[in-house]
C-alpha atoms as one frame of an Amber mdcrd trajectory, in Angstrom:
protein
  48.972  14.527  17.459  48.783  18.581  15.861  45.900  20.619  16.985  45.598
  21.934  13.108  46.365  18.324  12.022  43.047  17.018  13.915  40.437  19.947
  12.628  42.311  19.537   9.668  41.791  15.803   9.155  38.594  15.670  10.786
  36.955  18.832  10.825  34.630  16.865   7.872  34.254  13.695   8.516  34.024
  13.905  12.110  32.411  17.953  13.148  30.578  18.820   9.883  29.391  15.732
   8.508  28.563  14.135  11.960  26.850  17.087  12.652  24.619  17.595   9.789
  23.397  14.102  10.322  21.739  14.745  13.532  19.343  17.420  11.907  16.428
  16.708  11.714  15.322  17.855   8.117  11.504  15.955   7.920   9.157  18.659
   7.902  10.826  20.978   5.980  10.334  22.480   2.518  13.240  21.092  -0.594
  13.481  24.699  -0.962  15.249  25.017   2.701  16.948  21.283   2.427  18.385
  22.690  -0.937  19.653  25.954   0.785  21.130  24.051   3.733  23.192  21.253
   1.553  24.672  23.744   0.018  25.438  25.507   3.175  27.282  22.215   4.253
  28.678  21.623   1.217  29.790  25.276   0.878  31.526  24.013   5.113  32.815
  20.697   3.525  35.083  22.621   1.249  36.627  24.989   4.040  38.751  22.029
   4.556  40.771  22.217   1.873  41.569  26.099   3.525  41.801  24.079   5.939
  44.486  22.205   4.018  46.331  25.384   1.964  47.377  28.067   5.144  46.829
  26.958   8.702  47.754  29.479   9.504  43.637  30.887   8.157  42.341  28.625
  10.728  41.134  30.826  13.411  39.705  33.385  10.101  38.038  30.315   9.019
  36.705  29.532  11.708  35.264  33.407  12.831  34.929  34.440   9.524  33.326
  31.782   6.378  31.831  29.181   9.359  30.733  32.356  10.961  28.944  33.922
   7.701  27.647  30.186   6.917  25.923  30.516  10.145  24.177  33.741   9.671
  23.239  33.107   6.086  21.008  29.818   7.521  19.955  31.101  10.858  18.263
  33.864   8.147  15.897  31.281   6.888  15.954  29.059  10.229  17.421  29.662
  13.048  16.600  26.131  15.356  18.788  24.157  12.546  21.036  26.683  12.056
  21.659  26.668  15.899  21.565  22.888  16.071  23.675  22.420  12.435  26.590
  24.759  14.015  26.556  24.147  17.135  26.971  20.187  16.744  29.693  21.453
  14.752  31.695  22.827  17.276  30.524  20.713  19.761  32.306  18.223  17.945
  35.318  19.406  17.204  35.226  19.920  20.542  35.176  16.421  21.237  38.682
  16.101  19.391  40.935  16.225  22.430  43.758  18.175  20.692  41.670  20.322
  20.220  39.731  21.182  23.107  42.637  21.204  24.926  44.909  23.899  22.923
  44.573  27.975  21.757  42.097  26.425  18.965  39.838  25.092  21.439  39.003
  28.546  23.283  37.907  30.233  19.484  35.643  27.954  19.153  33.938  27.725
  23.121  33.442  31.191  22.195  31.637  31.176  19.788  29.636  27.615  20.163
  29.141  30.266  23.250  28.056  32.789  20.592  25.417  30.727  18.616  23.878
  29.383  21.620  23.112  33.169  22.753  21.695  33.887  19.444
């Protein structure tokens, strides 16, 4: 399968949802949980951009995804790092993506998140 197709069809269901379910929000205030839910919903909406214009995939990852990371990081660095590193790792679990040029971009973004 083409890496872009793999990302398009599995971005929400595998990459995002799988990372989101592993985030511990048990001791977080409701205001933060609402913000987290909003960020995750906005990330899920990026799937439409990936479907409409496959040429924007790298821009979505390096721009939109990282912008959402920075917004969440301002409120809770640990949760932001766990969520976004999880999303990127889940994407790299997909062989079609990890072995493509897109995998290089994702690894670079993952390293940036882990350094911050």
